[in-house]
Amino acid sequence: MTLTQLRYALAVLEHGSISAAARACYVSQPSLSEGLSQLETQLDVMLFERTARGTKPTEEGLVLLEQARRVLAEADTLQELAAASKVGVLEGTIRLGVIPTIGPYLLPRMLLSLERAFPRLELQIEENLTSVLLEQLRDHRLDMAIVALPYEIGDDLCAIEAYEEPFYVGLPPDDPLADRTAISLDEIDGSDLLLLDEGHCLRDQALEACQTPASALRRQFRGASLETIRQFVLAGWGISLFPELTIRPDEPLLIRPLEPPAHRDIVVVIRQGYARAESARALADFLGEAIAQSD
């Protein structure tokens, strides 16, 4: 039994077919099938049922595959400990996840100065929803993730605070609230609030900040990106909340602060016991200092 065979089996579980798992593992389908068969022979258990509709785990297989996941996590931790002993803070390769409402607005302005400050750092960046990034952290497919709180991350992960990001109200130029210097929560009509689709943590954070139930949202509008939201607000469909970094220098919307202020917390998330926790703290400190200097 090898770690490679265990990785093959978990890839089949994740992708639902041997062909898709082979592509994900960058091996040929016969090689993966052979490795999977050898694993089943050594365990004397059929891990998967092969049907015309795909490959599904057996009841016994699910139990063993969960144990395989834990074995691989411990093996990855061992490799991380060994690697951490050979590199300094923010050196070497770090697989970094970032959510869509942070990545395009934060990273382009930070990467050049980050590379100058830490020239031996090599970042591999993936953008995805918070829920996906946290699962990739748990599966050791990412080392760190930049996400926004409040969000329930679980006891197996820990969050290192980088900075607070205020929310602002974005209005069309002819909105009745356009003459306000600040907008109170009482003035925000939930029926006119346009937000991102479910799955984006910014949606829930904005609802919480505005103290608005999801059922009150206008036309159940669900935008796929902040740029979509921006264009619909500009067209007069409603208003929305925008994190500070997402506001353009040439912003076409009227931007007003909330009264009382509301914000989200930008954090770097890692696994509990992650060997390179010091690097995560250094990254969070760097981001916080860079934001403070740009104010």
GROMACS .gro file of C-alpha atoms in nm:
model
  295
    1MET     CA    1   0.000   0.000   0.000
    2THR     CA    2   0.138   0.342  -0.098
    3LEU     CA    3   0.041   0.704  -0.047
    4THR     CA    4   0.003   0.734  -0.424
    5GLN     CA    5  -0.259   0.459  -0.425
    6LEU     CA    6  -0.447   0.636  -0.147
    7ARG     CA    7  -0.438   0.961  -0.345
    8TYR     CA    8  -0.573   0.779  -0.650
    9ALA     CA    9  -0.862   0.639  -0.446
   10LEU     CA   10  -0.952   0.978  -0.299
   11ALA     CA   11  -0.937   1.134  -0.646
   12VAL     CA   12  -1.190   0.877  -0.770
   13LEU     CA   13  -1.412   0.957  -0.472
   14GLU     CA   14  -1.391   1.330  -0.544
   15HIS     CA   15  -1.440   1.317  -0.921
   16GLY     CA   16  -1.681   1.024  -0.947
   17SER     CA   17  -1.503   0.845  -1.229
   18ILE     CA   18  -1.169   0.683  -1.299
   19SER     CA   19  -1.111   0.884  -1.615
   20ALA     CA   20  -1.171   1.217  -1.440
   21ALA     CA   21  -0.953   1.110  -1.146
   22ALA     CA   22  -0.673   1.013  -1.383
   23ARG     CA   23  -0.683   1.356  -1.545
   24ALA     CA   24  -0.678   1.525  -1.204
   25CYS     CA   25  -0.378   1.314  -1.098
   26TYR     CA   26  -0.197   1.367  -1.431
   27VAL     CA   27  -0.162   0.992  -1.494
   28SER     CA   28  -0.304   0.757  -1.753
   29GLN     CA   29  -0.634   0.586  -1.685
   30PRO     CA   30  -0.476   0.236  -1.693
   31SER     CA   31  -0.212   0.343  -1.438
   32LEU     CA   32  -0.472   0.476  -1.199
   33SER     CA   33  -0.697   0.172  -1.247
   34GLU     CA   34  -0.406  -0.060  -1.173
   35GLY     CA   35  -0.310   0.133  -0.859
   36LEU     CA   36  -0.670   0.127  -0.739
   37SER     CA   37  -0.702  -0.247  -0.804
   38GLN     CA   38  -0.379  -0.316  -0.615
   39LEU     CA   39  -0.508  -0.115  -0.319
   40GLU     CA   40  -0.837  -0.306  -0.314
   41THR     CA   41  -0.648  -0.637  -0.332
   42GLN     CA   42  -0.420  -0.542  -0.044
   43LEU     CA   43  -0.715  -0.429   0.168
   44ASP     CA   44  -0.930  -0.721   0.055
   45VAL     CA   45  -1.219  -0.476   0.018
   46MET     CA   46  -1.400  -0.340  -0.286
   47LEU     CA   47  -1.375   0.037  -0.243
   48PHE     CA   48  -1.590   0.131  -0.543
   49GLU     CA   49  -1.874  -0.004  -0.751
   50ARG     CA   50  -1.805   0.042  -1.123
   51THR     CA   51  -2.121   0.102  -1.325
   52ALA     CA   52  -2.209   0.255  -1.659
   53ARG     CA   53  -2.318   0.567  -1.474
   54GLY     CA   54  -1.990   0.616  -1.293
   55THR     CA   55  -1.786   0.494  -0.999
   56LYS     CA   56  -1.948   0.507  -0.656
   57PRO     CA   57  -1.793   0.417  -0.319
   58THR     CA   58  -1.921   0.112  -0.136
   59GLU     CA   59  -2.034   0.140   0.224
   60GLU     CA   60  -1.711  -0.025   0.343
   61GLY     CA   61  -1.516   0.189   0.100
   62LEU     CA   62  -1.645   0.514   0.247
   63VAL     CA   63  -1.517   0.418   0.592
   64LEU     CA   64  -1.173   0.325   0.461
   65LEU     CA   65  -1.150   0.629   0.235
   66GLU     CA   66  -1.212   0.862   0.528
   67GLN     CA   67  -0.926   0.692   0.710
   68ALA     CA   68  -0.713   0.728   0.396
   69ARG     CA   69  -0.788   1.100   0.400
   70ARG     CA   70  -0.656   1.123   0.757
   71VAL     CA   71  -0.346   0.921   0.668
   72LEU     CA   72  -0.266   1.152   0.377
   73ALA     CA   73  -0.324   1.460   0.593
   74GLU     CA   74  -0.070   1.331   0.846
   75ALA     CA   75   0.175   1.250   0.567
   76ASP     CA   76   0.134   1.602   0.429
   77THR     CA   77   0.192   1.746   0.776
   78LEU     CA   78   0.514   1.546   0.801
   79GLN     CA   79   0.631   1.691   0.470
   80GLU     CA   80   0.534   2.042   0.582
   81LEU     CA   81   0.735   2.006   0.901
   82ALA     CA   82   1.037   1.889   0.705
   83ALA     CA   83   1.002   2.173   0.454
   84ALA     CA   84   0.952   2.435   0.725
   85SER     CA   85   1.284   2.342   0.881
   86LYS     CA   86   1.464   2.427   0.557
   87VAL     CA   87   1.310   2.764   0.465
   88GLY     CA   88   1.266   3.097   0.638
   89VAL     CA   89   0.952   3.303   0.689
   90LEU     CA   90   0.765   3.358   0.362
   91GLU     CA   91   1.015   3.164   0.155
   92GLY     CA   92   0.961   2.878  -0.085
   93THR     CA   93   0.629   2.775  -0.238
   94ILE     CA   94   0.303   2.868  -0.067
   95ARG     CA   95  -0.033   2.765  -0.213
   96LEU     CA   96  -0.260   3.058  -0.137
   97GLY     CA   97  -0.637   3.071  -0.178
   98VAL     CA   98  -0.834   3.394  -0.200
   99ILE     CA   99  -1.204   3.473  -0.239
  100PRO     CA  100  -1.339   3.663  -0.545
  101THR     CA  101  -1.439   3.972  -0.347
  102ILE     CA  102  -1.081   4.015  -0.222
  103GLY     CA  103  -0.845   3.869  -0.483
  104PRO     CA  104  -0.893   4.109  -0.779
  105TYR     CA  105  -0.886   4.416  -0.556
  106LEU     CA  106  -0.614   4.330  -0.303
  107LEU     CA  107  -0.356   4.109  -0.472
  108PRO     CA  108  -0.267   4.316  -0.782
  109ARG     CA  109  -0.171   4.613  -0.564
  110MET     CA  110   0.018   4.395  -0.315
  111LEU     CA  111   0.206   4.136  -0.519
  112LEU     CA  112   0.490   4.357  -0.642
  113SER     CA  113   0.573   4.491  -0.296
  114LEU     CA  114   0.534   4.140  -0.150
  115GLU     CA  115   0.784   4.003  -0.402
  116ARG     CA  116   1.027   4.282  -0.318
  117ALA     CA  117   0.996   4.221   0.055
  118PHE     CA  118   1.019   3.841   0.021
  119PRO     CA  119   1.213   3.766  -0.301
  120ARG     CA  120   1.241   3.393  -0.224
  121LEU     CA  121   0.865   3.350  -0.196
  122GLU     CA  122   0.676   3.170  -0.474
  123LEU     CA  123   0.299   3.206  -0.454
  124GLN     CA  124   0.059   2.968  -0.625
  125ILE     CA  125  -0.277   3.147  -0.616
  126GLU     CA  126  -0.626   3.003  -0.649
  127GLU     CA  127  -0.946   3.207  -0.643
  128ASN     CA  128  -1.266   3.040  -0.521
  129LEU     CA  129  -1.557   3.062  -0.279
  130THR     CA  130  -1.484   3.052   0.093
  131SER     CA  131  -1.640   2.708   0.142
  132VAL     CA  132  -1.427   2.559  -0.136
  133LEU     CA  133  -1.104   2.717  -0.011
  134LEU     CA  134  -1.160   2.593   0.344
  135GLU     CA  135  -1.216   2.238   0.221
  136GLN     CA  136  -0.897   2.262   0.016
  137LEU     CA  137  -0.715   2.375   0.330
  138ARG     CA  138  -0.849   2.076   0.521
  139ASP     CA  139  -0.743   1.844   0.238
  140HIS     CA  140  -0.391   1.997   0.232
  141ARG     CA  141  -0.443   2.123  -0.124
  142LEU     CA  142  -0.385   2.479   0.001
  143ASP     CA  143  -0.148   2.615   0.264
  144MET     CA  144  -0.329   2.939   0.346
  145ALA     CA  145  -0.642   3.126   0.241
  146ILE     CA  146  -0.737   3.493   0.254
  147VAL     CA  147  -1.106   3.515   0.340
  148ALA     CA  148  -1.350   3.750   0.512
  149LEU     CA  149  -1.524   3.709   0.846
  150PRO     CA  150  -1.776   3.669   0.994
  151TYR     CA  151  -1.789   3.314   0.860
  152GLU     CA  152  -1.794   2.985   1.049
  153ILE     CA  153  -1.456   2.827   0.971
  154GLY     CA  154  -1.465   2.539   1.220
  155ASP     CA  155  -1.242   2.434   1.508
  156ASP     CA  156  -0.989   2.258   1.282
  157LEU     CA  157  -0.882   2.588   1.123
  158CYS     CA  158  -0.763   2.915   1.274
  159ALA     CA  159  -0.787   3.272   1.148
  160ILE     CA  160  -0.512   3.534   1.176
  161GLU     CA  161  -0.644   3.889   1.149
  162ALA     CA  162  -0.495   4.107   0.877
  163TYR     CA  163  -0.717   4.417   0.868
  164GLU     CA  164  -1.073   4.551   0.890
  165GLU     CA  165  -1.243   4.659   0.567
  166PRO     CA  166  -1.533   4.906   0.597
  167PHE     CA  167  -1.854   4.871   0.396
  168TYR     CA  168  -1.989   5.160   0.188
  169VAL     CA  169  -2.326   5.207   0.023
  170GLY     CA  170  -2.322   5.230  -0.358
  171LEU     CA  171  -2.607   5.436  -0.509
  172PRO     CA  172  -2.716   5.535  -0.859
  173PRO     CA  173  -2.667   5.910  -0.919
  174ASP     CA  174  -3.042   5.982  -0.910
  175ASP     CA  175  -3.122   5.783  -0.595
  176PRO     CA  176  -3.341   5.958  -0.333
  177LEU     CA  177  -3.060   5.906  -0.080
  178ALA     CA  178  -2.801   6.077  -0.301
  179ASP     CA  179  -2.806   6.397  -0.095
  180ARG     CA  180  -2.707   6.216   0.226
  181THR     CA  181  -2.349   6.245   0.352
  182ALA     CA  182  -2.395   5.912   0.533
  183ILE     CA  183  -2.670   5.651   0.522
  184SER     CA  184  -2.820   5.487   0.827
  185LEU     CA  185  -2.942   5.129   0.840
  186ASP     CA  186  -3.296   5.257   0.886
  187GLU     CA  187  -3.278   5.427   0.546
  188ILE     CA  188  -3.181   5.109   0.363
  189ASP     CA  189  -3.487   4.936   0.222
  190GLY     CA  190  -3.412   4.565   0.199
  191SER     CA  191  -3.629   4.536  -0.110
  192ASP     CA  192  -3.383   4.759  -0.298
  193LEU     CA  193  -3.068   4.578  -0.181
  194LEU     CA  194  -2.881   4.393  -0.458
  195LEU     CA  195  -2.635   4.126  -0.343
  196LEU     CA  196  -2.419   3.842  -0.467
  197ASP     CA  197  -2.554   3.491  -0.512
  198GLU     CA  198  -2.567   3.240  -0.228
  199GLY     CA  199  -2.229   3.087  -0.155
  200HIS     CA  200  -2.051   3.423  -0.151
  201CYS     CA  201  -1.971   3.515   0.208
  202LEU     CA  202  -2.010   3.885   0.120
  203ARG     CA  203  -2.382   3.823   0.068
  204ASP     CA  204  -2.434   3.704   0.425
  205GLN     CA  205  -2.203   3.970   0.566
  206ALA     CA  206  -2.397   4.245   0.388
  207LEU     CA  207  -2.730   4.106   0.509
  208GLU     CA  208  -2.593   4.099   0.863
  209ALA     CA  209  -2.458   4.454   0.837
  210CYS     CA  210  -2.793   4.582   0.707
  211GLN     CA  211  -2.996   4.369   0.948
  212THR     CA  212  -3.204   4.252   0.651
  213PRO     CA  213  -3.358   3.905   0.602
  214ALA     CA  214  -3.283   3.735   0.271
  215SER     CA  215  -3.657   3.703   0.206
  216ALA     CA  216  -3.682   4.082   0.178
  217LEU     CA  217  -3.441   4.111  -0.114
  218ARG     CA  218  -3.578   4.261  -0.433
  219ARG     CA  219  -3.674   4.013  -0.707
  220GLN     CA  220  -3.444   3.760  -0.543
  221PHE     CA  221  -3.165   3.916  -0.750
  222ARG     CA  222  -2.842   3.715  -0.726
  223GLY     CA  223  -2.537   3.864  -0.891
  224ALA     CA  224  -2.241   3.651  -0.994
  225SER     CA  225  -1.980   3.922  -0.934
  226LEU     CA  226  -1.942   4.265  -0.781
  227GLU     CA  227  -1.904   4.410  -1.130
  228THR     CA  228  -2.248   4.272  -1.220
  229ILE     CA  229  -2.389   4.429  -0.904
  230ARG     CA  230  -2.220   4.760  -0.988
  231GLN     CA  231  -2.380   4.776  -1.334
  232PHE     CA  232  -2.728   4.693  -1.204
  233VAL     CA  233  -2.699   4.960  -0.935
  234LEU     CA  234  -2.583   5.210  -1.198
  235ALA     CA  235  -2.890   5.119  -1.407
  236GLY     CA  236  -3.115   5.211  -1.115
  237TRP     CA  237  -3.223   4.865  -1.005
  238GLY     CA  238  -3.132   4.924  -0.643
  239ILE     CA  239  -2.841   4.986  -0.408
  240SER     CA  240  -2.568   4.763  -0.266
  241LEU     CA  241  -2.285   4.743  -0.016
  242PHE     CA  242  -1.928   4.756  -0.143
  243PRO     CA  243  -1.613   4.673   0.059
  244GLU     CA  244  -1.370   4.964   0.058
  245LEU     CA  245  -1.106   4.806  -0.168
  246THR     CA  246  -1.365   4.731  -0.438
  247ILE     CA  247  -1.443   5.101  -0.489
  248ARG     CA  248  -1.285   5.228  -0.810
  249PRO     CA  249  -1.081   5.549  -0.840
  250ASP     CA  250  -1.321   5.643  -1.124
  251GLU     CA  251  -1.625   5.498  -0.946
  252PRO     CA  252  -1.944   5.565  -1.149
  253LEU     CA  253  -2.166   5.513  -0.844
  254LEU     CA  254  -2.226   5.753  -0.560
  255ILE     CA  255  -2.048   5.614  -0.254
  256ARG     CA  256  -2.165   5.694   0.097
  257PRO     CA  257  -2.048   5.561   0.436
  258LEU     CA  258  -2.278   5.365   0.664
  259GLU     CA  259  -2.389   5.516   0.994
  260PRO     CA  260  -2.309   5.347   1.225
  261PRO     CA  261  -2.008   5.203   1.039
  262ALA     CA  262  -1.995   4.834   0.947
  263HIS     CA  263  -1.700   4.627   0.829
  264ARG     CA  264  -1.576   4.279   0.749
  265ASP     CA  265  -1.258   4.124   0.892
  266ILE     CA  266  -0.997   4.010   0.639
  267VAL     CA  267  -0.800   3.715   0.775
  268VAL     CA  268  -0.544   3.455   0.674
  269VAL     CA  269  -0.677   3.107   0.754
  270ILE     CA  270  -0.455   2.804   0.815
  271ARG     CA  271  -0.496   2.457   0.960
  272GLN     CA  272  -0.456   2.414   1.334
  273GLY     CA  273  -0.097   2.304   1.393
  274TYR     CA  274   0.022   2.416   1.047
  275ALA     CA  275   0.401   2.396   1.044
  276ARG     CA  276   0.443   2.734   0.871
  277ALA     CA  277   0.209   2.933   1.095
  278GLU     CA  278   0.481   3.197   1.136
  279SER     CA  279   0.468   3.262   0.761
  280ALA     CA  280   0.090   3.302   0.777
  281ARG     CA  281   0.128   3.558   1.056
  282ALA     CA  282   0.393   3.740   0.853
  283LEU     CA  283   0.159   3.752   0.552
  284ALA     CA  284  -0.129   3.883   0.764
  285ASP     CA  285   0.099   4.149   0.916
  286PHE     CA  286   0.225   4.251   0.572
  287LEU     CA  287  -0.128   4.290   0.436
  288GLY     CA  288  -0.241   4.487   0.739
  289GLU     CA  289   0.056   4.724   0.722
  290ALA     CA  290   0.015   4.775   0.348
  291ILE     CA  291  -0.352   4.864   0.388
  292ALA     CA  292  -0.274   5.103   0.674
  293GLN     CA  293  -0.010   5.281   0.463
  294SER     CA  294  -0.249   5.317   0.169
  295ASP     CA  295  -0.517   5.494   0.377
   0.00000   0.00000   0.00000
